[in-house]
JSON list of C-alpha atoms in Angstrom, two decimals:
[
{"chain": "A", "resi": 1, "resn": "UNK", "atom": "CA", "xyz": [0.00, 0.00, 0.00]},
{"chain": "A", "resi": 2, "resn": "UNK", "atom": "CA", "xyz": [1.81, 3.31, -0.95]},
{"chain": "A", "resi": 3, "resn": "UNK", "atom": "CA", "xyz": [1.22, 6.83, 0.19]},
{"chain": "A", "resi": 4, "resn": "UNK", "atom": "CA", "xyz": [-1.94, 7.52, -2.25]},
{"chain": "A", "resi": 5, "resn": "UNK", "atom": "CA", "xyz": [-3.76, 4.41, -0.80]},
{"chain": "A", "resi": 6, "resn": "UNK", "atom": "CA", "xyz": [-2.95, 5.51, 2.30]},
{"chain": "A", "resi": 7, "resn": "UNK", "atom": "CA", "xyz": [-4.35, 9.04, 2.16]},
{"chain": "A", "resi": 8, "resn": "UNK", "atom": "CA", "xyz": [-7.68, 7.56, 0.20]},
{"chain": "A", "resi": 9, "resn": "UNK", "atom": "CA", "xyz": [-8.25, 5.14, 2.57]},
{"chain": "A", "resi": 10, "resn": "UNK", "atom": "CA", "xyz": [-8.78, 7.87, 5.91]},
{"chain": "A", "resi": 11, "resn": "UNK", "atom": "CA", "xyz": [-10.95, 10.15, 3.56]},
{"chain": "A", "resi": 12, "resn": "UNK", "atom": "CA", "xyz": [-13.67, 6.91, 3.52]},
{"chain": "A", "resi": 13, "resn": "UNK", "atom": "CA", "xyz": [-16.83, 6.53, 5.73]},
{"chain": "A", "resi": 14, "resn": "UNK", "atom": "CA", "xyz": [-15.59, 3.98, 7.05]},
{"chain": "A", "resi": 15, "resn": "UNK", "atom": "CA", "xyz": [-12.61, 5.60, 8.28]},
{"chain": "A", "resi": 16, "resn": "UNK", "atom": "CA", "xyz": [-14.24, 8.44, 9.79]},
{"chain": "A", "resi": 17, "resn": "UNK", "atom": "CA", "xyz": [-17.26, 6.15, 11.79]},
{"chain": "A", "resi": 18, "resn": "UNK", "atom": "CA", "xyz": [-14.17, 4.48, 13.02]},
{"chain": "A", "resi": 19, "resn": "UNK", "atom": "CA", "xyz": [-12.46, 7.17, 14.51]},
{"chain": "A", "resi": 20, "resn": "UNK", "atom": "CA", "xyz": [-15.86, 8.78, 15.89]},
{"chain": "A", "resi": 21, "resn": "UNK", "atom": "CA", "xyz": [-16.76, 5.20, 17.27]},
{"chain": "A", "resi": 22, "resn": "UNK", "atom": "CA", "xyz": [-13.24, 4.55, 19.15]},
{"chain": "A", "resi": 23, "resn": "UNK", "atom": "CA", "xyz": [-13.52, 8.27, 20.45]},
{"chain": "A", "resi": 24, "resn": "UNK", "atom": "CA", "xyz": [-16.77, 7.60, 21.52]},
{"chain": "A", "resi": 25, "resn": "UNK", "atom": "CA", "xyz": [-15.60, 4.92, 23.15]},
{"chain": "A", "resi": 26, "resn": "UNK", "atom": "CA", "xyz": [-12.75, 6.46, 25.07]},
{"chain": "A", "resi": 27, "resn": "UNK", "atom": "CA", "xyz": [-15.24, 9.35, 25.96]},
{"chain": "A", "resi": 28, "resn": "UNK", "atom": "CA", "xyz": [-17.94, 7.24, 27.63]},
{"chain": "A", "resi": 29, "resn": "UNK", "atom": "CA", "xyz": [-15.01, 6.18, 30.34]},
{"chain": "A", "resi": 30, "resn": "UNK", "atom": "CA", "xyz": [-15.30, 8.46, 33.52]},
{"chain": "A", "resi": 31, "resn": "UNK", "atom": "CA", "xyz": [-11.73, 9.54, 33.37]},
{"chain": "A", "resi": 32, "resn": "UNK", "atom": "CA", "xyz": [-11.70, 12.58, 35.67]},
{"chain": "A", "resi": 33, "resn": "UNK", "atom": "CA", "xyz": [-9.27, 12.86, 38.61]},
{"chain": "A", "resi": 34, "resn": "UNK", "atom": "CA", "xyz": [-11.31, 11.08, 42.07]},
{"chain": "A", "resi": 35, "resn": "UNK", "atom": "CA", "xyz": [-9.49, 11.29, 45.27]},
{"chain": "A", "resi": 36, "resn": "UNK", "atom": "CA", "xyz": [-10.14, 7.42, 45.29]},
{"chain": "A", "resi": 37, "resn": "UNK", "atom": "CA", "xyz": [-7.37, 6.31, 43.27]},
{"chain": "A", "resi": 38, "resn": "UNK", "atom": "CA", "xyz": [-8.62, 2.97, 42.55]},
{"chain": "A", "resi": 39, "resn": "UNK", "atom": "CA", "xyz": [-11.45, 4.20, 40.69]},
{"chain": "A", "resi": 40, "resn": "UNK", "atom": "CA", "xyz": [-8.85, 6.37, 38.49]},
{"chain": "A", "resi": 41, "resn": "UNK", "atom": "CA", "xyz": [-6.53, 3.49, 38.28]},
{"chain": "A", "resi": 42, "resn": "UNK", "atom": "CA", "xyz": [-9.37, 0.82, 37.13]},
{"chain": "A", "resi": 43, "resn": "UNK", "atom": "CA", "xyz": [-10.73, 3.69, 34.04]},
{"chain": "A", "resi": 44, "resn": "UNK", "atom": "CA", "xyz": [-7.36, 4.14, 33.17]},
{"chain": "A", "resi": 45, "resn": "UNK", "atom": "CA", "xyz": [-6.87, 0.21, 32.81]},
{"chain": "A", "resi": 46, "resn": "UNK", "atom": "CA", "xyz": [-10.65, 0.03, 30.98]},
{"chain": "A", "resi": 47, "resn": "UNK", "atom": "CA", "xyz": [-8.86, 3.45, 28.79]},
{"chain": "A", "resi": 48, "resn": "UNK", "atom": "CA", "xyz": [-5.54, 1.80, 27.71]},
{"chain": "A", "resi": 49, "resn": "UNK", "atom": "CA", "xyz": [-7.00, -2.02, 26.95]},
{"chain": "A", "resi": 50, "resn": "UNK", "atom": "CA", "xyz": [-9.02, 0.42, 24.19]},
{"chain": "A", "resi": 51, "resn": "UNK", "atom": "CA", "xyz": [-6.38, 1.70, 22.93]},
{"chain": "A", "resi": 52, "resn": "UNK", "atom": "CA", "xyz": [-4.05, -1.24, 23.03]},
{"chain": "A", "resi": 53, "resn": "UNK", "atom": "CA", "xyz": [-6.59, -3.26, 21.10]},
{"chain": "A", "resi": 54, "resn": "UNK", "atom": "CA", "xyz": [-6.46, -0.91, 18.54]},
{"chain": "A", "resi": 55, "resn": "UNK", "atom": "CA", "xyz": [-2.97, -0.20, 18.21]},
{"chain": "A", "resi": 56, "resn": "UNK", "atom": "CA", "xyz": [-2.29, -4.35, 18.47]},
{"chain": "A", "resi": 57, "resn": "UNK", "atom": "CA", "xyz": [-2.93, -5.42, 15.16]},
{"chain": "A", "resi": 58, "resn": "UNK", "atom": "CA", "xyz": [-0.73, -2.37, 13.59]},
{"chain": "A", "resi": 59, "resn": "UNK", "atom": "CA", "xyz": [2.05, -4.59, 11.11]},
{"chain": "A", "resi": 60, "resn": "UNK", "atom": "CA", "xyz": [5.08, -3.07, 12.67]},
{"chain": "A", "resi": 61, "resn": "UNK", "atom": "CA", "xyz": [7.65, -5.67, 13.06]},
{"chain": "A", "resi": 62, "resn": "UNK", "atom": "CA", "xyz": [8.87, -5.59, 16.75]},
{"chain": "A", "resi": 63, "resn": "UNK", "atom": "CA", "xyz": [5.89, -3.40, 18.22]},
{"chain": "A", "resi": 64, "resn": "UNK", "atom": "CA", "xyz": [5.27, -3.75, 21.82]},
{"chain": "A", "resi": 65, "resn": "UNK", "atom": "CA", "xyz": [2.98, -2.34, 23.85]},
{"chain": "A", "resi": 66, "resn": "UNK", "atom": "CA", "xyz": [3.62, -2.12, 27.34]},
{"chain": "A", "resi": 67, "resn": "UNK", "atom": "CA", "xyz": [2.36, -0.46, 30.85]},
{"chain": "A", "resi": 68, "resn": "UNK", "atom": "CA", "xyz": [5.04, 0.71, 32.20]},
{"chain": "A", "resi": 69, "resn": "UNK", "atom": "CA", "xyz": [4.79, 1.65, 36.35]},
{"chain": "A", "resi": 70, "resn": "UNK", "atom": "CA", "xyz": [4.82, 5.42, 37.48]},
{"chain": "A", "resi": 71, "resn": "UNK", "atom": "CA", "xyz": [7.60, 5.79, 39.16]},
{"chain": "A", "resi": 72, "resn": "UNK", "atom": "CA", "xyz": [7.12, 7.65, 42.37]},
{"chain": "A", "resi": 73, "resn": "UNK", "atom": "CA", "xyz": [10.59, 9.69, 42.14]},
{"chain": "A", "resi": 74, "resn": "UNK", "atom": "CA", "xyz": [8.55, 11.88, 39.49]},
{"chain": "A", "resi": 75, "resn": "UNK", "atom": "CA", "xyz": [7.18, 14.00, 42.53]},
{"chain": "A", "resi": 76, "resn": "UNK", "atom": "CA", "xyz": [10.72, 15.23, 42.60]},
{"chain": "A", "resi": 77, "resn": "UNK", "atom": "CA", "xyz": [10.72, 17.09, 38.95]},
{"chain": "A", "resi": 78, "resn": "UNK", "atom": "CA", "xyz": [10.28, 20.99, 39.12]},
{"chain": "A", "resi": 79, "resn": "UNK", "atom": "CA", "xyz": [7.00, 20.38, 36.94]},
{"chain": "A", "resi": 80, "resn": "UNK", "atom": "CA", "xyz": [5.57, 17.60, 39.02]},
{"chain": "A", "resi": 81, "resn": "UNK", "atom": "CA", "xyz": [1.62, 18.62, 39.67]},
{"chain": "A", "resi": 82, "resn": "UNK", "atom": "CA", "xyz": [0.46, 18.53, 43.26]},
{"chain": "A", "resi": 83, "resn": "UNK", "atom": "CA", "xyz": [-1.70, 15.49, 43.21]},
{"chain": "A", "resi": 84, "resn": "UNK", "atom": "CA", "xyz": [-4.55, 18.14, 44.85]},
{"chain": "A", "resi": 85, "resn": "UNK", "atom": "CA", "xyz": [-7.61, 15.65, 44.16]},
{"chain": "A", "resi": 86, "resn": "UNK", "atom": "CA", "xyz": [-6.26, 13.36, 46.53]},
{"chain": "A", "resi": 87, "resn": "UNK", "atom": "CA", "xyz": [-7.09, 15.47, 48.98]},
{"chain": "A", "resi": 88, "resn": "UNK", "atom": "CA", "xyz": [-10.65, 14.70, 50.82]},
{"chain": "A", "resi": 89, "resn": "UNK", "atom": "CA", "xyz": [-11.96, 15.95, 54.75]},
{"chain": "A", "resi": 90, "resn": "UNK", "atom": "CA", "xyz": [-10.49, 12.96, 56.37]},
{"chain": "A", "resi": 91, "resn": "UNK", "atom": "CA", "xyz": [-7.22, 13.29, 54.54]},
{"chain": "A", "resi": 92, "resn": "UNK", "atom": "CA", "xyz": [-6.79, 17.41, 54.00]},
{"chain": "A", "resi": 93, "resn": "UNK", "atom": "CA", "xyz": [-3.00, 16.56, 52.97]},
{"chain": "A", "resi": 94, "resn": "UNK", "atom": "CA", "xyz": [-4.00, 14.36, 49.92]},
{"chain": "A", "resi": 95, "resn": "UNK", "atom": "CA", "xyz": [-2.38, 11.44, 49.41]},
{"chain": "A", "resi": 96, "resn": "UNK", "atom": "CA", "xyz": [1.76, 10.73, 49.19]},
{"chain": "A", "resi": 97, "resn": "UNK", "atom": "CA", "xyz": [2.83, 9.94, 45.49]},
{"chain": "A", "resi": 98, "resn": "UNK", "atom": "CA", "xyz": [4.07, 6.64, 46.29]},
{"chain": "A", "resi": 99, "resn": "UNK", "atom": "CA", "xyz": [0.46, 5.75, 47.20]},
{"chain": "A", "resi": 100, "resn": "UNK", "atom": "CA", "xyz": [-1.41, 8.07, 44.58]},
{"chain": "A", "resi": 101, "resn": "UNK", "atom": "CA", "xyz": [0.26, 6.48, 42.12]},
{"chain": "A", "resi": 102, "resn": "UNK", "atom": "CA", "xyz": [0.35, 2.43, 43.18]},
{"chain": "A", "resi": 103, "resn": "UNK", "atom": "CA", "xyz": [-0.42, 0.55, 40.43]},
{"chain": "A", "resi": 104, "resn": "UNK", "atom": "CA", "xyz": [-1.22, 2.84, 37.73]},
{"chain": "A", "resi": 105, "resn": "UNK", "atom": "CA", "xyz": [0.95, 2.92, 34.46]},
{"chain": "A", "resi": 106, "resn": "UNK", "atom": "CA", "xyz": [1.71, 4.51, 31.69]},
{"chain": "A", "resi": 107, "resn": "UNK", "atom": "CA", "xyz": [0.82, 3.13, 28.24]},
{"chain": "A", "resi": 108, "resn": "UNK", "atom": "CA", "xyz": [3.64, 2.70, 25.58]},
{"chain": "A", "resi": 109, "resn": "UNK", "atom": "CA", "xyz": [3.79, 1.82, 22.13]},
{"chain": "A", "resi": 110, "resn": "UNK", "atom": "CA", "xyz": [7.44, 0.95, 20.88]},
{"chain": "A", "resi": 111, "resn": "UNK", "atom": "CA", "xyz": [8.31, 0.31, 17.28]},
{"chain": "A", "resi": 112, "resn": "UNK", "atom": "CA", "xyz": [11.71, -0.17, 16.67]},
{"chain": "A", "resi": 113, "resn": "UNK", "atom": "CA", "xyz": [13.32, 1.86, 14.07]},
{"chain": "A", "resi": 114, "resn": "UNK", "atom": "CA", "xyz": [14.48, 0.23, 10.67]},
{"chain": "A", "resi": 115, "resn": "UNK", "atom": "CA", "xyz": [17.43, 0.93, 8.62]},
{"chain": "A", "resi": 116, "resn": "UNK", "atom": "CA", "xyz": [21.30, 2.36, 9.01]},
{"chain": "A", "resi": 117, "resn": "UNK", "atom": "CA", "xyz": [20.17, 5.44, 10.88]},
{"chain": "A", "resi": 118, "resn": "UNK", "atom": "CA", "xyz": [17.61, 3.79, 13.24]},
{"chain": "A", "resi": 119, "resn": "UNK", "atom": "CA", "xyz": [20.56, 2.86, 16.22]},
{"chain": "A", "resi": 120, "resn": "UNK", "atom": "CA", "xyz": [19.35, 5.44, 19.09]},
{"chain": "A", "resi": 121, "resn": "UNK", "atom": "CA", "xyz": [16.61, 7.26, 16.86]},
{"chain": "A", "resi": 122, "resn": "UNK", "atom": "CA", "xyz": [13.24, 7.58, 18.32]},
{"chain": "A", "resi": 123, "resn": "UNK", "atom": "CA", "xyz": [9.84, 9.46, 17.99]},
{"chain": "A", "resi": 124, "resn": "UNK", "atom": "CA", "xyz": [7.45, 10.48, 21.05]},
{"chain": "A", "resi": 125, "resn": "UNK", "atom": "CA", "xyz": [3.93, 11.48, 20.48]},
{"chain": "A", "resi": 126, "resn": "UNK", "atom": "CA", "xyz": [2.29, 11.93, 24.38]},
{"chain": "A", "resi": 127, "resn": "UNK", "atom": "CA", "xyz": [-1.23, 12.56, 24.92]},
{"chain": "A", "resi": 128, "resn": "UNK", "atom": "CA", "xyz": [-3.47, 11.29, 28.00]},
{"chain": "A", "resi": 129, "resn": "UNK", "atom": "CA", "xyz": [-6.55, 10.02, 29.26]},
{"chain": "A", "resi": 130, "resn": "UNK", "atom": "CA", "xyz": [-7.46, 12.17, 32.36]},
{"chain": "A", "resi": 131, "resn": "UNK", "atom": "CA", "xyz": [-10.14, 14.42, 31.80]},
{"chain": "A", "resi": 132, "resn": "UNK", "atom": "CA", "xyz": [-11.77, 17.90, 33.65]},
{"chain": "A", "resi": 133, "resn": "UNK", "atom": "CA", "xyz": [-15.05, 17.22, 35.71]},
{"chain": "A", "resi": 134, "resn": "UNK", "atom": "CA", "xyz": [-17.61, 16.66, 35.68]},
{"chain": "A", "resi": 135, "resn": "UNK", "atom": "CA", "xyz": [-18.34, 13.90, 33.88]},
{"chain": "A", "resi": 136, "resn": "UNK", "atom": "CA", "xyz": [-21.10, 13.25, 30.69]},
{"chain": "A", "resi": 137, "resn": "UNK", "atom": "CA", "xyz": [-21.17, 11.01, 28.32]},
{"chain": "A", "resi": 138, "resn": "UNK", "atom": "CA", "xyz": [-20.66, 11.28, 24.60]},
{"chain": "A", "resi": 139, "resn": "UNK", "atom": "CA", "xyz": [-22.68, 12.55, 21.81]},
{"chain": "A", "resi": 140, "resn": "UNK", "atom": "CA", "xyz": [-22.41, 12.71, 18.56]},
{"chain": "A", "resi": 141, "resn": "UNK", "atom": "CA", "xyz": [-24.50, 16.11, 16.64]},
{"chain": "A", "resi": 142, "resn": "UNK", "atom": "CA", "xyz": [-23.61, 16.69, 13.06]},
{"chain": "A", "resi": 143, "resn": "UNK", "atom": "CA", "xyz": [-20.62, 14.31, 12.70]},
{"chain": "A", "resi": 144, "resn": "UNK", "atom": "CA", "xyz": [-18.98, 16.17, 15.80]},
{"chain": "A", "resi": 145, "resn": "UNK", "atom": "CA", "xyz": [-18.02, 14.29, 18.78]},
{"chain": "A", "resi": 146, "resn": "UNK", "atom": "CA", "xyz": [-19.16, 15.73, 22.68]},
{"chain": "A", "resi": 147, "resn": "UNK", "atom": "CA", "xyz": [-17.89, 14.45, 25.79]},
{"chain": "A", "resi": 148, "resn": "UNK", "atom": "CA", "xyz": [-14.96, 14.78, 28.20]},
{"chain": "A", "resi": 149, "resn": "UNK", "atom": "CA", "xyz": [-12.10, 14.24, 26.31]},
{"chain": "A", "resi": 150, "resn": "UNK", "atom": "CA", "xyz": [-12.92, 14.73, 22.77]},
{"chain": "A", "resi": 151, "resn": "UNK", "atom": "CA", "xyz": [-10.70, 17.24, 22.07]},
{"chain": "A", "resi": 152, "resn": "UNK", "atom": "CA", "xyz": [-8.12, 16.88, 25.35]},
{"chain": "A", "resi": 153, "resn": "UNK", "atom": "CA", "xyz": [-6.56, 14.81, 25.26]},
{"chain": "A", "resi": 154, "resn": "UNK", "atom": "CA", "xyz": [-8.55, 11.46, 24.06]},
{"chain": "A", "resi": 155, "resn": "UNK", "atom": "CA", "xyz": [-9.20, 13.14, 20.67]},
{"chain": "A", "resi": 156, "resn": "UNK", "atom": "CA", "xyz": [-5.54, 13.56, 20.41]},
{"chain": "A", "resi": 157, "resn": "UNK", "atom": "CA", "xyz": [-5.04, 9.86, 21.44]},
{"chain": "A", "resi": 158, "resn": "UNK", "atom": "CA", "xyz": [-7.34, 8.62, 18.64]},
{"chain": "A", "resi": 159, "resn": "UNK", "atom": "CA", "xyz": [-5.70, 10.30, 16.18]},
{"chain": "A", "resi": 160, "resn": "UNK", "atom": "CA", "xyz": [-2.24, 9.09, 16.75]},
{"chain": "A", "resi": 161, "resn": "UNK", "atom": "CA", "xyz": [-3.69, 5.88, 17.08]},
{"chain": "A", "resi": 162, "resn": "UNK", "atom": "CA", "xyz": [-5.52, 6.12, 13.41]},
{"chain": "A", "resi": 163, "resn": "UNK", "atom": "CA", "xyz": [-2.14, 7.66, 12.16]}
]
C-alpha cells in the first residue's frame, strides 16, 4: 500500500465512523481525577486495553505495547503537579505519590526503528486520558463528537492511534 492508498483510505466513511466510534468509546469512560485512586486506576486500565486493542494489530515488526509503572521519584521534577484531588476531609494533605500512584501505568507503544540510521533514533507522540469534571457522556451532533475528552486529550489519542 503506498502513500496515495494511504491518504484515500482515511478520507472513507468507514474511516471516519471508526475514529468517531473509538472516540466515543474512550469518551464514555469516567476519566476525571477522584481522590479514590482505585477508581482512576481501574478507568485508566478500561482506557488503555481500548487503545491497546487498537494499536495491536498495527504490522510493525517488533511493536510492543507495554504499561510501564509510574515511578514515584517523578514527585521530585520541578514540573511535578500537586496530586490536589487526593485530597478529601479525612485526609486534608492528599495522598503521598508513592500511594497516589500504586499501580497505575503509563501506556507505551514501541516500534523499533528500521534501517542504518535507526541505532538510538526515536519518535514520542504523548497525549493522556485524564479528563476535567464533571463527567457526561458522549454525543455525537452533526458528525462532531461531545464528551470529556474529545478534544483533550482522548481526541488527540485517537488520532495518533488512526495515524
Amino acid at each position: 500500500m503506498d502513500a496515495n492508498d494511504i491518504f484515500a483510505r482515511t478520507r472513507t466513511p468507514s474511516f471516519r465512523r471508526y475514529l468517531a466510534d473509538t472516540l466515543a468509546e474512550l469518551c464514555r469512560i469516567d476519566t476525571t481525577p477522584d481522590p479514590d485512586v482505585s477508581i482512576m486506576r481501574q478507568a485508566e486500565s478500561v482506557a488503555f486495553d481500548i487503545i491497546g486493542r487498537e494499536l495491536a494489530p498495527l504490522a510493525f515488526e517488533g511493536l510492543r505495547i507495554e504499561r510501564r509503572p509510574i515511578d514515584p521519584s517523578i514527585a521530585s521534577h520541578p514540573n511535578f503537579s500537586l496530586l490536589h484531588f487526593t485530597k478529601t476531609p479525612d485526609r486534608p494533605d492528599g495522598l503521598p505519590v508513592d500511594v497516589a500512584y500504586q499501580g497505575r501505568a503509563n501506556l507505551l507503544c514501541l516500534i523499533p526503528g528500521t534501517g542504518a540510521r535507526a541505532t538510538g533514533s526515536s519518535v514520542a507522540l504523548n497525549s493522556h486520558v485524564d479528563v476535567v469534571a464533571p463527567f457526561f457522556p458522549p454525543r455525537e451532533v452533526d458528525g462532531v463528537m461531545h464528551g470529556r475528552g474529545a478534544c483533550d486529550d482522548k481526541g488527540a489519542v485517537v488520532a495518533t492511534v488512526a495515524a
